[in-house]
Structures are given as C-alpha cells and as structure tokens.
PDB file of C-alpha atoms in Angstrom:
ATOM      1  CA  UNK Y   1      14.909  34.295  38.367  1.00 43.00           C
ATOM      2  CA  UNK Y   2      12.963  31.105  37.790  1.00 41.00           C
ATOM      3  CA  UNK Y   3      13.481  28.638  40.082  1.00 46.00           C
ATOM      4  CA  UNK Y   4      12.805  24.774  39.801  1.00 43.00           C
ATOM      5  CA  UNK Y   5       9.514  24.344  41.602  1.00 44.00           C
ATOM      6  CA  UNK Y   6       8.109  27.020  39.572  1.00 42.00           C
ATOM      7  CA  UNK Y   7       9.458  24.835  36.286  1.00 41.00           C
ATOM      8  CA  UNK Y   8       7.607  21.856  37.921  1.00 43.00           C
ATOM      9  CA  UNK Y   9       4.454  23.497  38.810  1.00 37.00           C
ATOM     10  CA  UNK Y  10       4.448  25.113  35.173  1.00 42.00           C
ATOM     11  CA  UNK Y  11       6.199  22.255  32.864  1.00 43.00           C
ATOM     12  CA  UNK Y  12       2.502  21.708  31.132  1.00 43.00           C
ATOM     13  CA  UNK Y  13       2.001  25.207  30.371  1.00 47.00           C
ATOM     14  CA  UNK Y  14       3.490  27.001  26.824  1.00 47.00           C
ATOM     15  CA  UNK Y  15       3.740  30.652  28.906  1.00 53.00           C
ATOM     16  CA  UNK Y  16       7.002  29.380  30.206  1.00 56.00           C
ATOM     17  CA  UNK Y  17       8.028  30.017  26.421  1.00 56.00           C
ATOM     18  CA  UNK Y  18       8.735  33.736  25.064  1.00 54.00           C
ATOM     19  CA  UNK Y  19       6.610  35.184  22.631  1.00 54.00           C
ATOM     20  CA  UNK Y  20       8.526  34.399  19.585  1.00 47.00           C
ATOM     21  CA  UNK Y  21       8.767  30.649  20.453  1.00 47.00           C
ATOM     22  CA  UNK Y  22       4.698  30.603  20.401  1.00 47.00           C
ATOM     23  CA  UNK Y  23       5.023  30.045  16.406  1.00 50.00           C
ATOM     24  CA  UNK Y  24       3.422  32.698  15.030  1.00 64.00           C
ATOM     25  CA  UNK Y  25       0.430  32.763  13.197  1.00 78.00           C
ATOM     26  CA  UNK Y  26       2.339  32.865   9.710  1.00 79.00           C
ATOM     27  CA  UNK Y  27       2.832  29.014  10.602  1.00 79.00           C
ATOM     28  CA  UNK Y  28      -0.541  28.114  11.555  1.00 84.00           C
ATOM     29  CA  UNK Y  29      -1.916  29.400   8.193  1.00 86.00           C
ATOM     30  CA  UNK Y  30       0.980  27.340   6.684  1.00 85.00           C
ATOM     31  CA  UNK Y  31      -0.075  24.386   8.238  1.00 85.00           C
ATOM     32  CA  UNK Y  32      -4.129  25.103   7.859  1.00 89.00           C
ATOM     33  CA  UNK Y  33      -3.343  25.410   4.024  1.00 89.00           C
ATOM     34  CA  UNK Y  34      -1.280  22.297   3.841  1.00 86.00           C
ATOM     35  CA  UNK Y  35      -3.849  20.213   5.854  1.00 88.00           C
ATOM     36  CA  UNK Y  36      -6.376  21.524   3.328  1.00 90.00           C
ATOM     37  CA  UNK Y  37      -4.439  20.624  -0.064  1.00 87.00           C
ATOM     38  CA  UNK Y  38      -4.002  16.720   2.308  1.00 85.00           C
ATOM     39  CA  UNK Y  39      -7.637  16.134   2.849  1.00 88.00           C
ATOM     40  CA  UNK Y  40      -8.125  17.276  -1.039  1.00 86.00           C
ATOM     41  CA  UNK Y  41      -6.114  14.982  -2.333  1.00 83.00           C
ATOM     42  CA  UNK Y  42      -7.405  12.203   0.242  1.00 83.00           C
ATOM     43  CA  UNK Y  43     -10.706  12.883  -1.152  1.00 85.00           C
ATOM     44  CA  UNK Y  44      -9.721  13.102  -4.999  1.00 80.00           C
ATOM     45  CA  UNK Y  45      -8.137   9.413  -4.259  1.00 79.00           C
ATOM     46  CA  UNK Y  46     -11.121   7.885  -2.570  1.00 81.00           C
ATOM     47  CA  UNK Y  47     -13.708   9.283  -5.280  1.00 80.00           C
ATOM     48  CA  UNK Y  48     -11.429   7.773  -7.979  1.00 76.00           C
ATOM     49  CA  UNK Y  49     -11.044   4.765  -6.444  1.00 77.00           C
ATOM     50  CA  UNK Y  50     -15.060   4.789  -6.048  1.00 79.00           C
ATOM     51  CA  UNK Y  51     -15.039   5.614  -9.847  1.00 76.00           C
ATOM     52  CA  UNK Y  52     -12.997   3.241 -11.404  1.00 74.00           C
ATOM     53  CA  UNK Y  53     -14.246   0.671  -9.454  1.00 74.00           C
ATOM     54  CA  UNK Y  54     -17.866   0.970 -10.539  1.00 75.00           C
ATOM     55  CA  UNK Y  55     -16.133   1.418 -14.056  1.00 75.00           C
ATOM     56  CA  UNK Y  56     -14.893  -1.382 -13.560  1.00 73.00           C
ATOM     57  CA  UNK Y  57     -18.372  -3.522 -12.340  1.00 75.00           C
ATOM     58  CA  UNK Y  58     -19.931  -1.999 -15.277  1.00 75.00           C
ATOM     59  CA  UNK Y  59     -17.325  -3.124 -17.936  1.00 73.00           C
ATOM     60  CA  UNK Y  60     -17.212  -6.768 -15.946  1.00 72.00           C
ATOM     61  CA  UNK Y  61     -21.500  -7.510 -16.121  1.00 80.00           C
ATOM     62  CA  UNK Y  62     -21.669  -6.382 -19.806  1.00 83.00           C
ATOM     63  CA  UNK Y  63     -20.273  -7.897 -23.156  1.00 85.00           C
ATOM     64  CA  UNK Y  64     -20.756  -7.189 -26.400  1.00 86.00           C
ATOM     65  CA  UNK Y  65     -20.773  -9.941 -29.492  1.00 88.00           C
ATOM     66  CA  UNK Y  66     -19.400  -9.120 -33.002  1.00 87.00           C
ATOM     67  CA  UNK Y  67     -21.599 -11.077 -35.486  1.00 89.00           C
ATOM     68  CA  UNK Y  68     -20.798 -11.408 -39.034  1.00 88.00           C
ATOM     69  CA  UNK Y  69     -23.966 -13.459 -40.854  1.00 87.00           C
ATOM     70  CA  UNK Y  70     -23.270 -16.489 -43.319  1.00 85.00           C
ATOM     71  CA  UNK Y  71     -24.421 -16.643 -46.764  1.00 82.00           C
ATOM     72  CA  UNK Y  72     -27.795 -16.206 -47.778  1.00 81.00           C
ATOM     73  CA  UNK Y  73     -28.657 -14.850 -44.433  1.00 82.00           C
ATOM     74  CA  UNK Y  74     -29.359 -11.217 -43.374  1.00 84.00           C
ATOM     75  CA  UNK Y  75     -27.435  -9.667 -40.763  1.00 82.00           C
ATOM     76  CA  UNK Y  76     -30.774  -9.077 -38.407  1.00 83.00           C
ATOM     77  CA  UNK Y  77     -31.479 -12.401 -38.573  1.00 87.00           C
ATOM     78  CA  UNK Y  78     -27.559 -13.694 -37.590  1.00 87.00           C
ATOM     79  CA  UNK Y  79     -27.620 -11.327 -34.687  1.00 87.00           C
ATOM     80  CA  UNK Y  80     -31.502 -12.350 -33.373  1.00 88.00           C
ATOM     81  CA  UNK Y  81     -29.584 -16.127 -34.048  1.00 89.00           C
ATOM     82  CA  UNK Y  82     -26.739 -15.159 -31.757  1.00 89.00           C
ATOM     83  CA  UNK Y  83     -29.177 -13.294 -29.219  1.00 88.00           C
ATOM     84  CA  UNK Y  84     -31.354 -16.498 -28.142  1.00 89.00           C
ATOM     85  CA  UNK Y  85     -28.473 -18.683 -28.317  1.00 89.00           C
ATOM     86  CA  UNK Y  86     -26.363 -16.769 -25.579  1.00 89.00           C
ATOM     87  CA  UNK Y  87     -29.672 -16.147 -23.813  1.00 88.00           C
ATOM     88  CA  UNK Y  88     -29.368 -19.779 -22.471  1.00 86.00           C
ATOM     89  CA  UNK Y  89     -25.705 -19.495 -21.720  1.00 88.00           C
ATOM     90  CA  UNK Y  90     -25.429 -19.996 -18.124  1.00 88.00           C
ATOM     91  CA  UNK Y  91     -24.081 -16.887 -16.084  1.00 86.00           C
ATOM     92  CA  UNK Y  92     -25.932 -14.573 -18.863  1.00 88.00           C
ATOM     93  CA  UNK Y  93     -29.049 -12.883 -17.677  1.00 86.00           C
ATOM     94  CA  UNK Y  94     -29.943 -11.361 -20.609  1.00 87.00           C
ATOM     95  CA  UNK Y  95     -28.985 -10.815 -24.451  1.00 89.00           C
ATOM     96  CA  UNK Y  96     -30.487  -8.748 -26.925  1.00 88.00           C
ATOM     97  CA  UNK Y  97     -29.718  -8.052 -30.728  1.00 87.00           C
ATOM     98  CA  UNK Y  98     -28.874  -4.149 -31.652  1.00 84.00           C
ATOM     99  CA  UNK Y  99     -30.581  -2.988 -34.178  1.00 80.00           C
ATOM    100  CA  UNK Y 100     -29.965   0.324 -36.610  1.00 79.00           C
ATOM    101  CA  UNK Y 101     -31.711   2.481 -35.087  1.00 81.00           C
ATOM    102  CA  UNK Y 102     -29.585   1.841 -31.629  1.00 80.00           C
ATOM    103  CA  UNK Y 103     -26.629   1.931 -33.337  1.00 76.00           C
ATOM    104  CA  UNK Y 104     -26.859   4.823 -35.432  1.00 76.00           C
ATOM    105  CA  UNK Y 105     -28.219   6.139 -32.277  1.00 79.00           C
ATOM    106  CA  UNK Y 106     -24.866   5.098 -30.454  1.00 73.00           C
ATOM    107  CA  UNK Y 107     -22.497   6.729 -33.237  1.00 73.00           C
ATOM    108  CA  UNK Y 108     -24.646   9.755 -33.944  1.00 77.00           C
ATOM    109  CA  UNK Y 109     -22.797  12.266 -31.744  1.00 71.00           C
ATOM    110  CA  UNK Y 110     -19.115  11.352 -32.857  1.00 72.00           C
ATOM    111  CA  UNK Y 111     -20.016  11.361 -36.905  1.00 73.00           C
ATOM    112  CA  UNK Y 112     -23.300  13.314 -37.402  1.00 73.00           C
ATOM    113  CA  UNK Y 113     -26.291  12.374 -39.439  1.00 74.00           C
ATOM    114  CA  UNK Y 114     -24.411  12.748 -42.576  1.00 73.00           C
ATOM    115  CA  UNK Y 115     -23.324   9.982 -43.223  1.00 72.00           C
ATOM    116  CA  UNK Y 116     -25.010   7.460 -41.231  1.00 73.00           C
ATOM    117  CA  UNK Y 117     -27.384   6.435 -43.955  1.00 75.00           C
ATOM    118  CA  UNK Y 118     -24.505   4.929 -46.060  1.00 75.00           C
ATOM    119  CA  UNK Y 119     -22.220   3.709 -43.048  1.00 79.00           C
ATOM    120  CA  UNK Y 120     -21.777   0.301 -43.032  1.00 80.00           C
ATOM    121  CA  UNK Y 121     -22.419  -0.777 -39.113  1.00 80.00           C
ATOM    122  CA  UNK Y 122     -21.576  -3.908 -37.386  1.00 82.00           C
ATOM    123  CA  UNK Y 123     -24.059  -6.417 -36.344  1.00 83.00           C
ATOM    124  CA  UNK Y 124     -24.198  -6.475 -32.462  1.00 86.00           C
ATOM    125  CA  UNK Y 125     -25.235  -8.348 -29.994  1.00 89.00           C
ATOM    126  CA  UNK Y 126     -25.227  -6.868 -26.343  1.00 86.00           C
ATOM    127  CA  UNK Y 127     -24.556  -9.440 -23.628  1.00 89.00           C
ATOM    128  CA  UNK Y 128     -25.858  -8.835 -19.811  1.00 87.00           C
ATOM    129  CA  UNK Y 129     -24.030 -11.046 -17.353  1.00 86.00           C
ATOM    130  CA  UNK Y 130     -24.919 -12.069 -13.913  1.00 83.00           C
ATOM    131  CA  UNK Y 131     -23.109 -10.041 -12.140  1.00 78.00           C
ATOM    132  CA  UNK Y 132     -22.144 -12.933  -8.827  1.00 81.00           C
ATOM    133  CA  UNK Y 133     -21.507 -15.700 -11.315  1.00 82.00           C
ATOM    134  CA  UNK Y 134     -20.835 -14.196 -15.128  1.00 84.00           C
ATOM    135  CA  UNK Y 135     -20.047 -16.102 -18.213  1.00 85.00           C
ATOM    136  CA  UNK Y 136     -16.755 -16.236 -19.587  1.00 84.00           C
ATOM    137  CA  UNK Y 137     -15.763 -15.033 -22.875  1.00 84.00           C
ATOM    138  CA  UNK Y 138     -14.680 -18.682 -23.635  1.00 87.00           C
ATOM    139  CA  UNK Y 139     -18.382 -19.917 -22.593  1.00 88.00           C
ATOM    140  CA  UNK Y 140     -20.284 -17.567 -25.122  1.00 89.00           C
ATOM    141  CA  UNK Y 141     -17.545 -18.148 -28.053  1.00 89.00           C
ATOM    142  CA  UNK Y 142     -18.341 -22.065 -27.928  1.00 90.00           C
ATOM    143  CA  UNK Y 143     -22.133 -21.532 -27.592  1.00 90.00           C
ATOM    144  CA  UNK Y 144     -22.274 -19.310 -30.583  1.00 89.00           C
ATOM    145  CA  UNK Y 145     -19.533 -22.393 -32.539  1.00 89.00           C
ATOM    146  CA  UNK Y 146     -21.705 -24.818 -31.207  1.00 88.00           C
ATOM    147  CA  UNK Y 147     -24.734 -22.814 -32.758  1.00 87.00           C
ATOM    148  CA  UNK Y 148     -23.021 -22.015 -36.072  1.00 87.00           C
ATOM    149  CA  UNK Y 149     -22.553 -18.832 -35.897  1.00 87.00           C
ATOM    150  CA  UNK Y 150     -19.616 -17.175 -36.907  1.00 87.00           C
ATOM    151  CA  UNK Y 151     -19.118 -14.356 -33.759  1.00 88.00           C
ATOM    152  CA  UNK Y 152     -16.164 -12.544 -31.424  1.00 87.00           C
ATOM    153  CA  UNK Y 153     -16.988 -11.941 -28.575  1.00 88.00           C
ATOM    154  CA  UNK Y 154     -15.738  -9.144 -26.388  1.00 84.00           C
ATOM    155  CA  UNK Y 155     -16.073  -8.893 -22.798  1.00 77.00           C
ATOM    156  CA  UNK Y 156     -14.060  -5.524 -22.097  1.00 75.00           C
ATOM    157  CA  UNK Y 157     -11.628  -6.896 -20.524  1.00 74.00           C
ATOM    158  CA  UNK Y 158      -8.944  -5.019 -21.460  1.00 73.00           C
ATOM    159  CA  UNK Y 159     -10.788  -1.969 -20.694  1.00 75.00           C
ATOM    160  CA  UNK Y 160     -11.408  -3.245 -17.328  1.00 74.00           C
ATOM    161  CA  UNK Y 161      -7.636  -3.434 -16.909  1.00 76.00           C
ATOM    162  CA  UNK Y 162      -6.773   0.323 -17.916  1.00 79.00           C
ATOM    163  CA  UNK Y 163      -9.294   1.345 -15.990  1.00 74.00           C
ATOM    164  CA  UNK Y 164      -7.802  -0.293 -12.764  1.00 75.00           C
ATOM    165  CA  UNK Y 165      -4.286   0.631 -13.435  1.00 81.00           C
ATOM    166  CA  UNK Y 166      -5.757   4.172 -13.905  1.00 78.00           C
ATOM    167  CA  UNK Y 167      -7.287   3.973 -10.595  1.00 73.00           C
ATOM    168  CA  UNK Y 168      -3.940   2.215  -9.342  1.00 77.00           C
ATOM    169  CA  UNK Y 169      -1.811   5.238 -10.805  1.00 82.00           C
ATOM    170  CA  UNK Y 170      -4.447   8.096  -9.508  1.00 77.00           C
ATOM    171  CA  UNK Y 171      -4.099   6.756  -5.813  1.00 76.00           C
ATOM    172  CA  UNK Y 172      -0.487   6.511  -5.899  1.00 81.00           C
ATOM    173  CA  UNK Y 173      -0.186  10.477  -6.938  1.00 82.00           C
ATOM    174  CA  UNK Y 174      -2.899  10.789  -4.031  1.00 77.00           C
ATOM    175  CA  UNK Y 175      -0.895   9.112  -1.429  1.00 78.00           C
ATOM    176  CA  UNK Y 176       2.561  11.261  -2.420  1.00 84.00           C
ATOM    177  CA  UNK Y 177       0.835  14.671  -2.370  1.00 81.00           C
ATOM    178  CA  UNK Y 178      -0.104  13.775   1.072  1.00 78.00           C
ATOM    179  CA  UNK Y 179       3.055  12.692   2.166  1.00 83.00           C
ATOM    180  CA  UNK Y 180       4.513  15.578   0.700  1.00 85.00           C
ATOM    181  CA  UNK Y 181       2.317  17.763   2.349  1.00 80.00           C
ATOM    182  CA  UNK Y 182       3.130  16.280   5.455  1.00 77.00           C
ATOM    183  CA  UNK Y 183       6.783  16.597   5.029  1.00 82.00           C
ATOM    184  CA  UNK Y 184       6.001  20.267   4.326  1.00 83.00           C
ATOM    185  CA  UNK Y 185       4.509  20.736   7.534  1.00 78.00           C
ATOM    186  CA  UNK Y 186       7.192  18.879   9.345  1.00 78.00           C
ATOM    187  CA  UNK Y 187       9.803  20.900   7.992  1.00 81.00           C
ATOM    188  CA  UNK Y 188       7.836  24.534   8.759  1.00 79.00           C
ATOM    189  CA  UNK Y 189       7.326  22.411  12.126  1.00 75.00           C
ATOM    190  CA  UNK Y 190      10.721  21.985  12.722  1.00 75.00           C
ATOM    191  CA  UNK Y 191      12.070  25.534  11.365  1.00 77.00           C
ATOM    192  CA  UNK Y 192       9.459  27.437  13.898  1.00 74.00           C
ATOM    193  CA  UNK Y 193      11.527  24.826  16.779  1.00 68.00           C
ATOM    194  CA  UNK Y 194      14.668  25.964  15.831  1.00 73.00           C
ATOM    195  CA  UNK Y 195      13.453  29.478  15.892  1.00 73.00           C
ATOM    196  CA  UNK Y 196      11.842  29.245  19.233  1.00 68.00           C
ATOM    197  CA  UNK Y 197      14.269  27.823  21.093  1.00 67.00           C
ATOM    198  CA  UNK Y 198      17.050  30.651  19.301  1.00 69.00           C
ATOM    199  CA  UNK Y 199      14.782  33.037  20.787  1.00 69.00           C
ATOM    200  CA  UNK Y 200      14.120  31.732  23.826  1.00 65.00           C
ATOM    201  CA  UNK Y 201      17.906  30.610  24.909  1.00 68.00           C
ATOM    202  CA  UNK Y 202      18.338  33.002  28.187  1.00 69.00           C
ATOM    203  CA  UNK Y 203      14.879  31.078  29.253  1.00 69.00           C
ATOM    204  CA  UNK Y 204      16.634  27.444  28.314  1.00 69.00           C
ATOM    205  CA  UNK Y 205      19.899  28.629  30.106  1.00 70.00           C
ATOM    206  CA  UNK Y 206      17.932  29.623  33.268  1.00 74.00           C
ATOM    207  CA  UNK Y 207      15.759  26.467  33.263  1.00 70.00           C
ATOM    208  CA  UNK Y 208      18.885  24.345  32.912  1.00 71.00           C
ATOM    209  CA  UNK Y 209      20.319  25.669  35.501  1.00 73.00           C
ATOM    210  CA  UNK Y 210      17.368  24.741  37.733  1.00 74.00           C
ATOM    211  CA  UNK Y 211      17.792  21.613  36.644  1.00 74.00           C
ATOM    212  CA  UNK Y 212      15.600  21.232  33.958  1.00 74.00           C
ATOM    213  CA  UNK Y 213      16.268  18.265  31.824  1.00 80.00           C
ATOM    214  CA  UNK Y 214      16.397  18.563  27.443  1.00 77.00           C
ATOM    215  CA  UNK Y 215      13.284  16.251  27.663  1.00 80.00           C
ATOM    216  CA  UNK Y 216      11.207  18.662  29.717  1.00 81.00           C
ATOM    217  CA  UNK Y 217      12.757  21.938  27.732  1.00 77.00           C
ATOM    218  CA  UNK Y 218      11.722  19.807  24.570  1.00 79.00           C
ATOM    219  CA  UNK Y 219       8.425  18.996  25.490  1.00 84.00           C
ATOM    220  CA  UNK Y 220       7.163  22.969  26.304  1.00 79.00           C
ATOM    221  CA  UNK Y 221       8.084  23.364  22.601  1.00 78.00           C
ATOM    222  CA  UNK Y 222       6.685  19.961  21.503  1.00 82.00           C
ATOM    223  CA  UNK Y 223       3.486  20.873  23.598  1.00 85.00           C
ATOM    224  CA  UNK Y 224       2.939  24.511  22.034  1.00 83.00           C
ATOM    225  CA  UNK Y 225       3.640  23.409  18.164  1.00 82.00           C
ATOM    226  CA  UNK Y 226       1.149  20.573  18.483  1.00 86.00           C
ATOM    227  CA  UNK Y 227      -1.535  22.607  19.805  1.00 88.00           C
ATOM    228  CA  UNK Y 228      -0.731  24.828  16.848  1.00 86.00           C
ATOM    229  CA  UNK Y 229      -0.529  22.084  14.396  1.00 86.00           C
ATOM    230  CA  UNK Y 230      -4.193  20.858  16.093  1.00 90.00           C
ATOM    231  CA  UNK Y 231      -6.126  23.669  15.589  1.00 91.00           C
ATOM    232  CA  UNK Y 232      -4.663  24.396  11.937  1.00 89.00           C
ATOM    233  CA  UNK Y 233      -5.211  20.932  10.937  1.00 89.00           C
ATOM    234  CA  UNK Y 234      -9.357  21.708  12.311  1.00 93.00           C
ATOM    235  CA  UNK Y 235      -8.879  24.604  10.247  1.00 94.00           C
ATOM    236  CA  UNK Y 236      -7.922  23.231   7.213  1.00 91.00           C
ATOM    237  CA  UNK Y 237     -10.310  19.958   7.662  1.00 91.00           C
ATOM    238  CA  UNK Y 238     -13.404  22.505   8.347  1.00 93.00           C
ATOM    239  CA  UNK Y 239     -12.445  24.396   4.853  1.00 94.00           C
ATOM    240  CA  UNK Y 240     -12.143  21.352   2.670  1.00 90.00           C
ATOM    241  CA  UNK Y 241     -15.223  19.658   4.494  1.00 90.00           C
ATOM    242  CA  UNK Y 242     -16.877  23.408   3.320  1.00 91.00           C
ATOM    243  CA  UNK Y 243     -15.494  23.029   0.007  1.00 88.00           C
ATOM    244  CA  UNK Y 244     -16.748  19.141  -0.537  1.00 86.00           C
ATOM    245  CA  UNK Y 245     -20.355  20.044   0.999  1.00 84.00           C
ATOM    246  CA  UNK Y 246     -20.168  22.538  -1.655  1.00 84.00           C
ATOM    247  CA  UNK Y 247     -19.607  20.246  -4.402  1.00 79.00           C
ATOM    248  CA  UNK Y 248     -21.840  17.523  -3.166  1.00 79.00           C
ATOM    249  CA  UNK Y 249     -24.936  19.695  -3.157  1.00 78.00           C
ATOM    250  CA  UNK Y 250     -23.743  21.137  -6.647  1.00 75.00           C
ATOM    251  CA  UNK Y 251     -23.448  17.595  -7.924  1.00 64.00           C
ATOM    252  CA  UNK Y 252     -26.536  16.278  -6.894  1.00 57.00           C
ATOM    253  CA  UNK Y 253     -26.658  12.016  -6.194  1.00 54.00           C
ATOM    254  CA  UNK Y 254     -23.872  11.345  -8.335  1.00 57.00           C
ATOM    255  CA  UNK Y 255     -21.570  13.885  -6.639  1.00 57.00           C
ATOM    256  CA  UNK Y 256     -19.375  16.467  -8.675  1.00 55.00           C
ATOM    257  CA  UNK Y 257     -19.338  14.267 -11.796  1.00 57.00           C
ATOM    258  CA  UNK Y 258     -19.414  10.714 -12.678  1.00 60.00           C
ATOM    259  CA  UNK Y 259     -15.701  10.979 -12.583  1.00 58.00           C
ATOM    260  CA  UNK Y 260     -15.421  11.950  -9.788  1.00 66.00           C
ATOM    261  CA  UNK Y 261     -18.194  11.134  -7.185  1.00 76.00           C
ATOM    262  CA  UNK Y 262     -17.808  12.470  -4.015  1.00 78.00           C
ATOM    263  CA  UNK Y 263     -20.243  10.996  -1.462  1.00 79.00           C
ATOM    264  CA  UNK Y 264     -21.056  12.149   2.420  1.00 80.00           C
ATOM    265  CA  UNK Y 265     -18.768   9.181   3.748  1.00 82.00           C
ATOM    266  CA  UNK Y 266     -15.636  11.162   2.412  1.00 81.00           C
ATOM    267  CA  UNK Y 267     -16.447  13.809   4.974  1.00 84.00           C
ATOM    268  CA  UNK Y 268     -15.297  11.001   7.563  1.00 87.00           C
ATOM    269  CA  UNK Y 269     -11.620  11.015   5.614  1.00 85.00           C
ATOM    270  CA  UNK Y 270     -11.325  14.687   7.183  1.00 89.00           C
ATOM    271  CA  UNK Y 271     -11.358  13.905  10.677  1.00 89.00           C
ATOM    272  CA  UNK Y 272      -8.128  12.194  11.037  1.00 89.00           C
ATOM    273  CA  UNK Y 273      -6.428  15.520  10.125  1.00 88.00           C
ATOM    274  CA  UNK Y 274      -6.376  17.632  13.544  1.00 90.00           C
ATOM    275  CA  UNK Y 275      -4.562  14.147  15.158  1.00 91.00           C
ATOM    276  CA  UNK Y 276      -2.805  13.357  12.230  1.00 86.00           C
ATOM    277  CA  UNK Y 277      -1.398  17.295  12.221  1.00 86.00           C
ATOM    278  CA  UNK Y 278      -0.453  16.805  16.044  1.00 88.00           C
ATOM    279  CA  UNK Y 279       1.512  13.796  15.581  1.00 88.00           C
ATOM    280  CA  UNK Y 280       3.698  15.283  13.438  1.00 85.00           C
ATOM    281  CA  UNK Y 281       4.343  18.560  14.772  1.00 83.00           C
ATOM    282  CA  UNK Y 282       4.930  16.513  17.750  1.00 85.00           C
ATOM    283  CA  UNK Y 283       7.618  14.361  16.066  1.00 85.00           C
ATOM    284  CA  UNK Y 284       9.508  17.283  14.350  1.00 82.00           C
ATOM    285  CA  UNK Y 285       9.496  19.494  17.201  1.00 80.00           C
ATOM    286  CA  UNK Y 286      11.059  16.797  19.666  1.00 82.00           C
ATOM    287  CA  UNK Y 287      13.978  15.899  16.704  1.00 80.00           C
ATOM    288  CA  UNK Y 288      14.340  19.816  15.973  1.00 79.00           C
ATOM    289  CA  UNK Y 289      14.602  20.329  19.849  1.00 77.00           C
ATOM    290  CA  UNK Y 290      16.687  17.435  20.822  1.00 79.00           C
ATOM    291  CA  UNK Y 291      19.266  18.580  17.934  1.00 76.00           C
ATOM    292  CA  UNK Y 292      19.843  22.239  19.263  1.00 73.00           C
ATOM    293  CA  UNK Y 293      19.608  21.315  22.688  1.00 73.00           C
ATOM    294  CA  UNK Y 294      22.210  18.396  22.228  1.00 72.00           C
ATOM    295  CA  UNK Y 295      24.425  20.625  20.019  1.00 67.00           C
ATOM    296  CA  UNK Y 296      24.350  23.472  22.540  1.00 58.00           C
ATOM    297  CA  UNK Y 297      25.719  21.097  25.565  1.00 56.00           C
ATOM    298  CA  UNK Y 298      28.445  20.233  22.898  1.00 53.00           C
TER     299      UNK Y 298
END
C-alpha cells in the first residue's frame, strides 16, 4: 500500500504512474511530427516575409517612364530627352534611356526571335531612385511636362501592393498551420491524460486516500506529458533544422530560391519549439486531468 510520505518524498517523480500512463511512444512521434510540420511552416512564413519584402524594396527604388516622341522627332532621341531631364530630378540617382537591343533583349524569352524584328516596342526610360529619399511619381510627371515631353510614368506601385498583400496572405496561412498544429498536439496531449489516468485509477484511488490532493495527482501526469512533449518537440526542431541546413547548402547565398530564401537566422525560429511543446502539453494535461479527476469525485 502506498502511504503518504512515500507520495511526498516521490510527488516529482513520473514512476509513481503505471506504465500505460507514461504516454507511449506512438504519442511522442505524434508530437515530434507535428513540431516538425510547426517549425516548417514558421520558416516558410519568415522566408516569404524576407521575400516579398525585398520585392518590395526593389519595385519601390526603380521606375520605369513610358515615352511617346512628338512630331518630327525620333523615338531615341525623346527617350535620351526624357533620360537627362529626370536625371536632375531630385530623389533620382540615376536614369538611363532603353534602347532596342535591351528591349528586345527583355522580351526575347516570352515571344522568340521571330518576330522581334517587326514588333513595334515602346520607348523606355528606366528610372533609379534613391532609395532613403525617392522621387515621387508626381515629381518626374511634372519634370518631364515642364520639359515637353509627352511621358507616363510608372513607379510599380501597384505591384508593390500585391506583392505585400501576398506576403500579408502567406503569413496568415503560416500562423494557422501552426496553431493548428498546436491544437493537434493538445488534443493527442489531452487524449494520452485521459488514458493515463483510466489506467492508472487503483493508483489515484490509493493516493487519494493518503491524502493526495487533484493538484498533486494532476501534476505527476502534467510532469510526465511535458517531458514527453520536450523531447519530441527537440526531435522535431533537430529534423527540420536538418532539413533547412539541407536546403541552405543546396541553395547556395540566396537560399532555396529567390522565392523563398532561407537564411542561417531561421535556424534561431526552431529553438522555441522544445518550450513551446512543454507549455502546452502542460496546459492540456492539467485541463484533461482536472476534468476526470473532478468528474470522478462527482
């Protein structure tokens, strides 16, 4: 028979439990792969956030002028017109006319060389801004009025905008497969309680009877599952930090692709995930163990 000093000398220790409260290693794998597909999608967020960001920078230092030439003068010379003007816009660092050659060059891979020769191509001028203080659209459409050119003038803004709400939208989906994961492993969490403490009543019954409050009978089965859920969650963070090492050295500097560029500092996103794992084993054991110890006083 147990007696109460023994349950106070002990309280720390899982062995108290039976075997079939300990969780079995069915739910550790659970929780390792769960922890895995988390710091995945943790990762996939971050790198598209990176990605659409520097999109983003990219689309904001650059525009691109639309110049249509008056008549009696040649397209090249509207477009080297339009170039020098905006070159002494302020917030421009540099501008610089496109010529044929560049834009043929530009267009080649989407329509062949076919019929390049007899396309008729837009004259362009490409605009680079300074990228702490640019130049507005507004500021390089009156320059080119006030230099009689006839000219629109696009500065990508409303690629810059789909590209952010892309970003916007990738993180959300991110953030829910995480929490969904997590609920996952809550809820295998919580089923393993219930099972344990089914399996270990006659143990419960005797320690009760020592005196033995729920809180203390909770807290062997809180103790074991978050030990569990700690060393799965290193599991699962050790195989996705594998699997991202993997893909960084396979990338090279710019990661798995320019779309999505993982970096060593994502590595750092991983090591939440043991803690992280504990906590909420923690959580759903004490709730799954309150509830059946609370509806077996009833």
């Amino acid at each position: 028979m147990i007696r109460l000093s023994d349950f106070r000398l002990s309280r720390g220790r899982p062995g108290l439990l039976p075997p079939a409260a300990a969780g079995e290693p069915w739910l550790m794998t659970v929780i390792a792969v769960l922890c895995f597909l988390a710091c995945l999608a943790a990762v996939a967020a971050s790198a598209a956030d990176r990605a659409a960001h520097g999109w983003a920078r990219q689309l904001g230092s650059e525009a691109t002028v639309q110049v249509r030439p008056r008549v009696g003068e040649t397209g090249d010379t509207a477009a080297a017109r339009a170039a020098e003007t905006l070159s002494g816009v302020a917030g421009v660092e540099e501008a610089a006319a496109l010529d044929r050659k560049a834009a043929e060059d530009l267009l080649r891979p989407w329509l062949g060389d076919a019929v390049l020769p007899d396309l008729p191509l837009p004259h362009l001028v490409t605009v680079r801004l300074n990228p702490n203080a640019p130049a507005s659209a507004v500021s390089l459409s009156r320059a080119l009025a006030e230099a009689g050119l006839d000219a629109t003038v696009d500065d990508h803004s409303l690629w810059r905008g789909e590209v952010e709400r892309s970003a916007a939208l990738i993180t959300a989906l991110a953030g829910a497969a995480f929490l969904a994961t997590a609920f996952a492993a809550a809820a295998a969490i919580a089923y393993a309680t219930r099972a344990g403490l089914a399996a270990g009543r006659g143990v419960i019954e005797t320690l009760s009877l020592n005196g033995a409050t729920d809180g203390r009978i909770a807290w062997l089965f809180q103790r074991r599952f978050a030990l569990i859920a700690a060393g799965a969650g290193a599991i699962g963070a050790g195989l996705a930090g594998l699997l991202l090492a993997f893909l960084r050295f396979l990338g090279g500097s710019d990661g798995l692709t320019q779309a999505l560029p993982v970096t060593w500092g994502d590595l750092l996103l991983l090591s939440p995930c043991p803690l992280l794992a504990a906590t909420v084993a923690l959580v759903a054991a004490r709730f799954a163990a309150m509830q059946v110890l609370g509806s077996g006083r009833g």
